[in-house]
Amino acid sequence: MLRLYQTEVRSRLMLGTARYPSPAVLAAAVRAAGAEVVTVSLRRESAGERAGQAFWSLIRELGVRVLPNTAGCHSVKEAVTTAHMAREVFGTPWIKLEVIGEDDTLQPDVFGLVEAARTLCAEGFEVFPYTTEDLIVAERLLGAGCQVLMPWGAPIGSGRGLNNLFGLKTLRAHFPEVPLIIDAGLGVPSHASQALELGFDAVLINTAVAQARDPAQMAAAFAHAVEAGLAARAAGPIEPRDLAVPSTPLLGTAFRG
Amino acid sequence: MKILVNGAWHEMRSRELAGALEELGFGGSVVSTAVNGEFVAVGQRTERRLSDGDRVEILAPMQGG
């Protein structure tokens, strides 16, 4: 089980809810993933369309825990206000804190992130900060009261996998007890396996599933990959080496001597 | 009184937030509100007075990553 603040979850695969072809496909993907946690957001509601009300009904029917985000926020004030609004609407102290610093890469503004995290943790939020693999930023976030970190694999929606393997391995080694969830940038199930093999606790996937030709099938593939990675980590992978080692015993080899 | 609601101007009769939400057709909806960038909780909507030119945000659950 994975402990996130006071909550224990079994599934190591979290799913975003955006960019699916239809609500029905989203529901099928969540079920196929076996996801217990999905991310949601807040947007301006039109009284005529009431799109948000229909979406919220769908999520409640799925019976999953929600992790609201502050996506689209570019300042500490916007992120903090959005977090308060999300806590009221979704009825959870969880908040995936995003403070975006730059639009082309959607790279987090880590300075604003730490400031917003400090404010929200002090106000009783359970903050899941979307951050980089930077060790010092991670230290600051933990010091601010965060008990979970969500380092990026690669820029949101890019599908590039674990972009800075060395940095992510270092982060994992430096904070062995902190739940670390790879958020963003994973493209295929092997990326998710790799994350779990390296000791990350979970992954959050959105675009790679939502934009696949068959999202439900891709969600199932990610679920298998995450299980495989977790089992491999527990089984103790071998260290890579530069030279070959014969796997078949040489003793008694025919035609020798 | 003119109020900027979710980026569009509306001529409103209501002088407080709870009434404005009803007037705009959000009665019974699951929404969260802010006025001039400050969060206004459900329980404060009745007493939150509105003034000409106020910026009101009305947000609802939406898909997110």
Coordinates of N, CA, C and O in Angstrom, one line a residue, chain A residues 57-159:
Chain A
S57 N -20.9 14.7 -11.9 CA -21.7 13.5 -11.7 C -21.0 12.2 -12.1 O -21.1 11.2 -11.5
L58 N -20.3 12.3 -13.3 CA -19.6 11.2 -13.8 C -18.5 10.7 -12.9 O -18.4 9.5 -12.6
I59 N -17.8 11.7 -12.3 CA -16.7 11.3 -11.4 C -17.2 10.7 -10.2 O -16.7 9.7 -9.7
R60 N -18.3 11.2 -9.7 CA -18.9 10.6 -8.4 C -19.4 9.2 -8.7 O -19.2 8.3 -7.8
E61 N -19.9 9.0 -9.9 CA -20.4 7.6 -10.2 C -19.2 6.6 -10.2 O -19.4 5.4 -9.9
L62 N -18.1 7.1 -10.6 CA -16.9 6.2 -10.8 C -16.4 5.8 -9.4 O -15.6 4.8 -9.2
G63 N -16.7 6.5 -8.3 CA -16.3 6.2 -7.0 C -14.8 6.3 -6.7 O -14.3 5.5 -5.9
V64 N -14.2 7.2 -7.4 CA -12.7 7.3 -7.2 C -12.4 8.6 -6.3 O -13.3 9.4 -6.2
R65 N -11.2 8.6 -5.7 CA -10.8 9.7 -4.9 C -10.3 10.8 -5.9 O -9.6 10.4 -6.9
V66 N -10.6 12.0 -5.7 CA -10.1 13.1 -6.6 C -9.0 13.9 -6.0 O -8.9 14.1 -4.8
L67 N -8.1 14.2 -6.9 CA -6.9 15.1 -6.6 C -7.1 16.3 -7.4 O -6.7 16.3 -8.6
P68 N -7.6 17.4 -6.9 CA -7.8 18.6 -7.7 C -6.5 19.3 -8.0 O -5.6 19.3 -7.1
N69 N -6.4 19.9 -9.1 CA -5.1 20.6 -9.4 C -5.4 22.1 -9.5 O -6.5 22.6 -9.5
T70 N -4.3 22.8 -9.6 CA -4.4 24.3 -9.8 C -3.8 24.6 -11.2 O -3.1 25.6 -11.4
A71 N -4.1 23.7 -12.2 CA -3.5 23.9 -13.5 C -3.9 25.3 -14.1 O -5.0 25.8 -13.8
G72 N -3.0 25.9 -14.8 CA -3.3 27.1 -15.4 C -2.9 28.3 -14.6 O -3.0 29.5 -15.0
C73 N -2.6 28.1 -13.3 CA -2.2 29.2 -12.4 C -0.8 29.6 -12.6 O 0.1 28.8 -12.6
H74 N -0.6 30.9 -12.8 CA 0.8 31.4 -13.0 C 1.3 32.3 -11.9 O 2.4 32.8 -11.9
S75 N 0.5 32.4 -10.8 CA 1.0 33.2 -9.7 C 0.6 32.5 -8.4 O -0.3 31.6 -8.4
V76 N 1.3 32.8 -7.3 CA 1.0 32.3 -6.0 C -0.4 32.6 -5.6 O -1.2 31.7 -5.1
K77 N -0.9 33.8 -5.8 CA -2.2 34.2 -5.4 C -3.3 33.4 -6.2 O -4.2 32.9 -5.6
E78 N -3.1 33.3 -7.5 CA -4.1 32.5 -8.3 C -4.1 31.0 -7.7 O -5.2 30.5 -7.6
A79 N -3.0 30.5 -7.5 CA -2.9 29.1 -7.1 C -3.5 28.9 -5.7 O -4.3 27.9 -5.5
V80 N -3.3 29.8 -4.8 CA -3.8 29.7 -3.4 C -5.3 29.9 -3.5 O -6.1 29.1 -2.8
T81 N -5.8 30.8 -4.2 CA -7.3 31.1 -4.3 C -7.9 29.8 -5.0 O -9.0 29.4 -4.5
T82 N -7.3 29.3 -6.0 CA -7.9 28.2 -6.7 C -8.0 27.0 -5.8 O -8.9 26.2 -5.8
A83 N -6.9 26.8 -5.0 CA -6.9 25.7 -4.0 C -8.0 25.8 -3.0 O -8.7 24.8 -2.7
H84 N -8.3 27.0 -2.5 CA -9.5 27.2 -1.6 C -10.8 26.8 -2.3 O -11.7 26.2 -1.7
M85 N -10.9 27.3 -3.6 CA -12.1 27.0 -4.3 C -12.3 25.5 -4.5 O -13.4 24.9 -4.4
A86 N -11.2 24.8 -4.8 CA -11.2 23.4 -5.1 C -11.6 22.6 -3.8 O -12.3 21.7 -3.9
R87 N -11.0 23.1 -2.7 CA -11.3 22.4 -1.4 C -12.8 22.4 -1.1 O -13.4 21.4 -0.7
E88 N -13.4 23.5 -1.4 CA -14.8 23.6 -1.1 C -15.7 22.8 -2.1 O -16.6 22.0 -1.7
V89 N -15.4 22.8 -3.4 CA -16.2 22.1 -4.4 C -16.0 20.6 -4.2 O -16.9 19.8 -4.3
F90 N -14.7 20.2 -4.1 CA -14.4 18.7 -4.1 C -14.4 18.1 -2.7 O -14.4 16.9 -2.6
G91 N -14.4 18.9 -1.7 CA -14.5 18.3 -0.4 C -13.3 17.5 0.0 O -13.5 16.5 0.7
T92 N -12.1 17.9 -0.4 CA -10.9 17.2 0.0 C -9.8 18.2 0.3 O -9.7 19.3 -0.3
P93 N -8.9 17.9 1.3 CA -7.8 18.7 1.6 C -6.6 18.5 0.6 O -5.7 19.3 0.6
W94 N -6.8 17.5 -0.3 CA -5.7 17.3 -1.3 C -5.7 18.4 -2.4 O -6.8 18.8 -2.8
I95 N -4.5 18.8 -2.7 CA -4.4 19.7 -3.8 C -3.1 19.4 -4.6 O -2.0 19.4 -4.0
K96 N -3.2 19.2 -5.9 CA -2.0 19.1 -6.8 C -1.6 20.5 -7.2 O -2.3 21.1 -8.0
L97 N -0.6 20.9 -6.5 CA -0.2 22.4 -6.7 C 0.6 22.6 -7.9 O 1.7 22.1 -8.0
E98 N 0.1 23.3 -8.8 CA 0.9 23.7 -10.0 C 1.0 25.3 -10.0 O -0.1 25.9 -9.9
V99 N 2.2 25.7 -10.1 CA 2.4 27.2 -10.4 C 3.3 27.2 -11.6 O 4.4 26.8 -11.6
I100 N 2.7 27.5 -12.8 CA 3.4 27.4 -14.0 C 4.3 28.7 -14.3 O 3.8 29.8 -14.1
G101 N 5.5 28.4 -14.7 CA 6.4 29.5 -14.8 C 6.7 29.9 -16.3 O 7.1 31.0 -16.5
E102 N 6.3 29.0 -17.2 CA 6.7 29.3 -18.6 C 5.8 28.5 -19.5 O 5.6 27.3 -19.3
D103 N 5.2 29.1 -20.5 CA 4.2 28.5 -21.3 C 4.6 27.4 -22.3 O 3.8 26.5 -22.6
D104 N 5.8 27.5 -22.8 CA 6.2 26.5 -23.8 C 6.5 25.2 -23.2 O 6.2 24.1 -23.8
T105 N 7.1 25.2 -22.1 CA 7.5 23.9 -21.4 C 6.5 23.6 -20.3 O 6.6 22.5 -19.7
L106 N 5.7 24.5 -19.9 CA 4.8 24.4 -18.7 C 5.7 24.0 -17.5 O 5.3 23.3 -16.6
Q107 N 6.9 24.5 -17.5 CA 7.8 24.2 -16.4 C 7.3 24.9 -15.1 O 6.9 26.1 -15.1
P108 N 7.4 24.2 -14.0 CA 6.9 24.8 -12.7 C 7.8 26.0 -12.3 O 9.0 26.0 -12.5
D109 N 7.1 27.1 -11.8 CA 7.8 28.2 -11.2 C 8.1 27.7 -9.8 O 7.3 27.8 -8.9
V110 N 9.3 27.2 -9.5 CA 9.6 26.5 -8.3 C 9.6 27.5 -7.1 O 9.3 27.2 -6.0
F111 N 9.9 28.8 -7.4 CA 10.0 29.8 -6.3 C 8.5 30.1 -5.8 O 8.3 30.1 -4.6
G112 N 7.6 30.3 -6.8 CA 6.2 30.5 -6.4 C 5.6 29.2 -5.8 O 4.8 29.3 -4.9
L113 N 6.1 28.1 -6.3 CA 5.6 26.8 -5.8 C 5.8 26.6 -4.3 O 5.0 26.3 -3.5
V114 N 7.1 26.9 -3.9 CA 7.4 26.8 -2.5 C 6.6 27.7 -1.7 O 6.1 27.4 -0.6
E115 N 6.5 29.0 -2.2 CA 5.7 30.0 -1.4 C 4.3 29.6 -1.2 O 3.7 29.6 -0.1
A116 N 3.7 29.1 -2.3 CA 2.3 28.7 -2.3 C 2.1 27.4 -1.4 O 1.1 27.3 -0.6
A117 N 3.1 26.5 -1.5 CA 3.0 25.3 -0.7 C 3.1 25.7 0.8 O 2.3 25.1 1.6
R118 N 3.9 26.6 1.2 CA 4.0 27.0 2.6 C 2.7 27.5 3.1 O 2.2 27.2 4.2
T119 N 2.1 28.4 2.3 CA 0.8 29.0 2.7 C -0.3 27.9 2.8 O -1.0 27.9 3.8
L120 N -0.4 27.0 1.8 CA -1.4 26.0 1.8 C -1.2 25.0 2.9 O -2.2 24.6 3.6
C121 N 0.0 24.5 3.1 CA 0.2 23.5 4.2 C -0.2 24.1 5.5 O -0.8 23.4 6.4
A122 N 0.1 25.4 5.7 CA -0.2 26.1 7.0 C -1.7 26.2 7.2 O -2.2 26.3 8.3
E123 N -2.4 26.1 6.1 CA -3.9 26.3 6.1 C -4.6 24.9 6.1 O -5.8 24.8 6.0
G124 N -3.8 23.8 6.3 CA -4.3 22.5 6.5 C -4.5 21.7 5.2 O -5.1 20.6 5.2
F125 N -4.0 22.3 4.1 CA -4.1 21.5 2.8 C -3.1 20.4 2.9 O -2.0 20.5 3.5
E126 N -3.3 19.3 2.1 CA -2.4 18.2 1.9 C -1.9 18.4 0.5 O -2.6 18.1 -0.5
V127 N -0.7 19.0 0.4 CA -0.2 19.5 -0.9 C 0.6 18.5 -1.7 O 1.5 17.8 -1.1
F128 N 0.3 18.3 -2.9 CA 1.1 17.4 -3.8 C 1.7 18.4 -4.9 O 1.1 18.7 -5.9
P129 N 2.9 18.8 -4.6 CA 3.5 19.8 -5.5 C 4.0 19.3 -6.8 O 4.8 18.3 -6.8
Y130 N 3.6 19.8 -7.9 CA 4.2 19.5 -9.2 C 5.5 20.2 -9.4 O 5.5 21.5 -9.5
T131 N 6.6 19.5 -9.4 CA 7.9 20.1 -9.3 C 8.9 19.5 -10.3 O 8.5 18.7 -11.1
T132 N 10.1 20.0 -10.2 CA 11.2 19.4 -11.1 C 11.9 18.4 -10.2 O 11.6 18.1 -9.1
E133 N 13.0 17.9 -10.7 CA 13.8 16.9 -10.0 C 14.9 17.6 -9.1 O 15.7 16.9 -8.5
D134 N 14.8 18.9 -9.0 CA 15.8 19.7 -8.2 C 15.8 19.3 -6.8 O 14.8 19.4 -6.1
L135 N 16.9 18.9 -6.2 CA 17.0 18.5 -4.8 C 16.7 19.6 -3.8 O 16.1 19.3 -2.8
I136 N 17.2 20.8 -4.1 CA 17.0 21.8 -3.1 C 15.6 22.3 -3.1 O 15.1 22.6 -2.0
V137 N 15.0 22.4 -4.3 CA 13.6 22.7 -4.3 C 12.8 21.7 -3.5 O 11.9 22.0 -2.7
A138 N 13.1 20.4 -3.7 CA 12.5 19.3 -3.0 C 12.6 19.5 -1.5 O 11.7 19.4 -0.7
E139 N 13.8 19.8 -1.0 CA 14.1 20.1 0.4 C 13.2 21.2 0.9 O 12.6 21.1 2.0
R140 N 13.1 22.3 0.1 CA 12.3 23.5 0.5 C 10.8 23.1 0.6 O 10.0 23.5 1.5
L141 N 10.3 22.3 -0.4 CA 8.9 21.9 -0.3 C 8.6 21.0 0.9 O 7.6 21.2 1.5
L142 N 9.5 20.1 1.2 CA 9.3 19.3 2.4 C 9.4 20.1 3.7 O 8.6 20.0 4.6
G143 N 10.3 21.1 3.7 CA 10.3 22.0 4.8 C 9.1 22.9 4.9 O 8.7 23.3 6.0
A144 N 8.4 23.1 3.8 CA 7.2 23.9 3.8 C 6.0 23.1 4.4 O 4.9 23.6 4.6
G145 N 6.2 21.8 4.5 CA 5.1 20.9 5.0 C 4.6 19.9 4.1 O 3.7 19.1 4.4
C146 N 5.1 19.8 2.8 CA 4.7 18.8 1.9 C 5.2 17.4 2.3 O 6.3 17.3 2.8
Q147 N 4.3 16.4 2.2 CA 4.7 15.1 2.6 C 4.7 14.1 1.3 O 4.9 12.9 1.5
V148 N 4.5 14.7 0.2 CA 4.5 14.0 -1.1 C 5.1 14.9 -2.1 O 4.8 16.1 -2.1
L149 N 5.9 14.4 -3.1 CA 6.4 15.3 -4.1 C 6.0 14.6 -5.5 O 5.9 13.4 -5.6
M150 N 5.7 15.5 -6.5 CA 5.4 15.0 -7.8 C 6.4 15.6 -8.8 O 6.0 16.6 -9.5
P151 N 7.5 15.0 -8.9 CA 8.5 15.5 -9.9 C 8.0 15.1 -11.4 O 7.4 14.1 -11.6
W152 N 8.4 16.0 -12.3 CA 8.0 15.8 -13.7 C 8.9 14.7 -14.3 O 10.1 14.6 -13.9
G153 N 8.4 13.9 -15.2 CA 9.3 13.1 -16.0 C 9.8 13.9 -17.2 O 11.0 13.8 -17.5
A154 N 8.9 14.6 -17.8 CA 9.2 15.5 -19.0 C 8.1 16.5 -19.0 O 7.1 16.4 -18.3
P155 N 8.2 17.5 -19.9 CA 7.1 18.5 -20.0 C 5.7 17.8 -20.2 O 5.6 16.8 -20.9
I156 N 4.7 18.5 -19.6 CA 3.4 17.9 -19.7 C 2.9 17.7 -21.1 O 3.1 18.5 -22.0
G157 N 2.4 16.5 -21.3 CA 1.9 16.1 -22.6 C 2.9 15.8 -23.7 O 2.6 15.5 -24.8
S158 N 4.2 15.8 -23.3 CA 5.3 15.6 -24.3 C 5.5 14.1 -24.7 O 6.0 13.8 -25.7
G159 N 5.2 13.2 -23.7 CA 5.4 11.8 -24.0 C 6.8 11.4 -24.1 O 7.1 10.3 -24.8

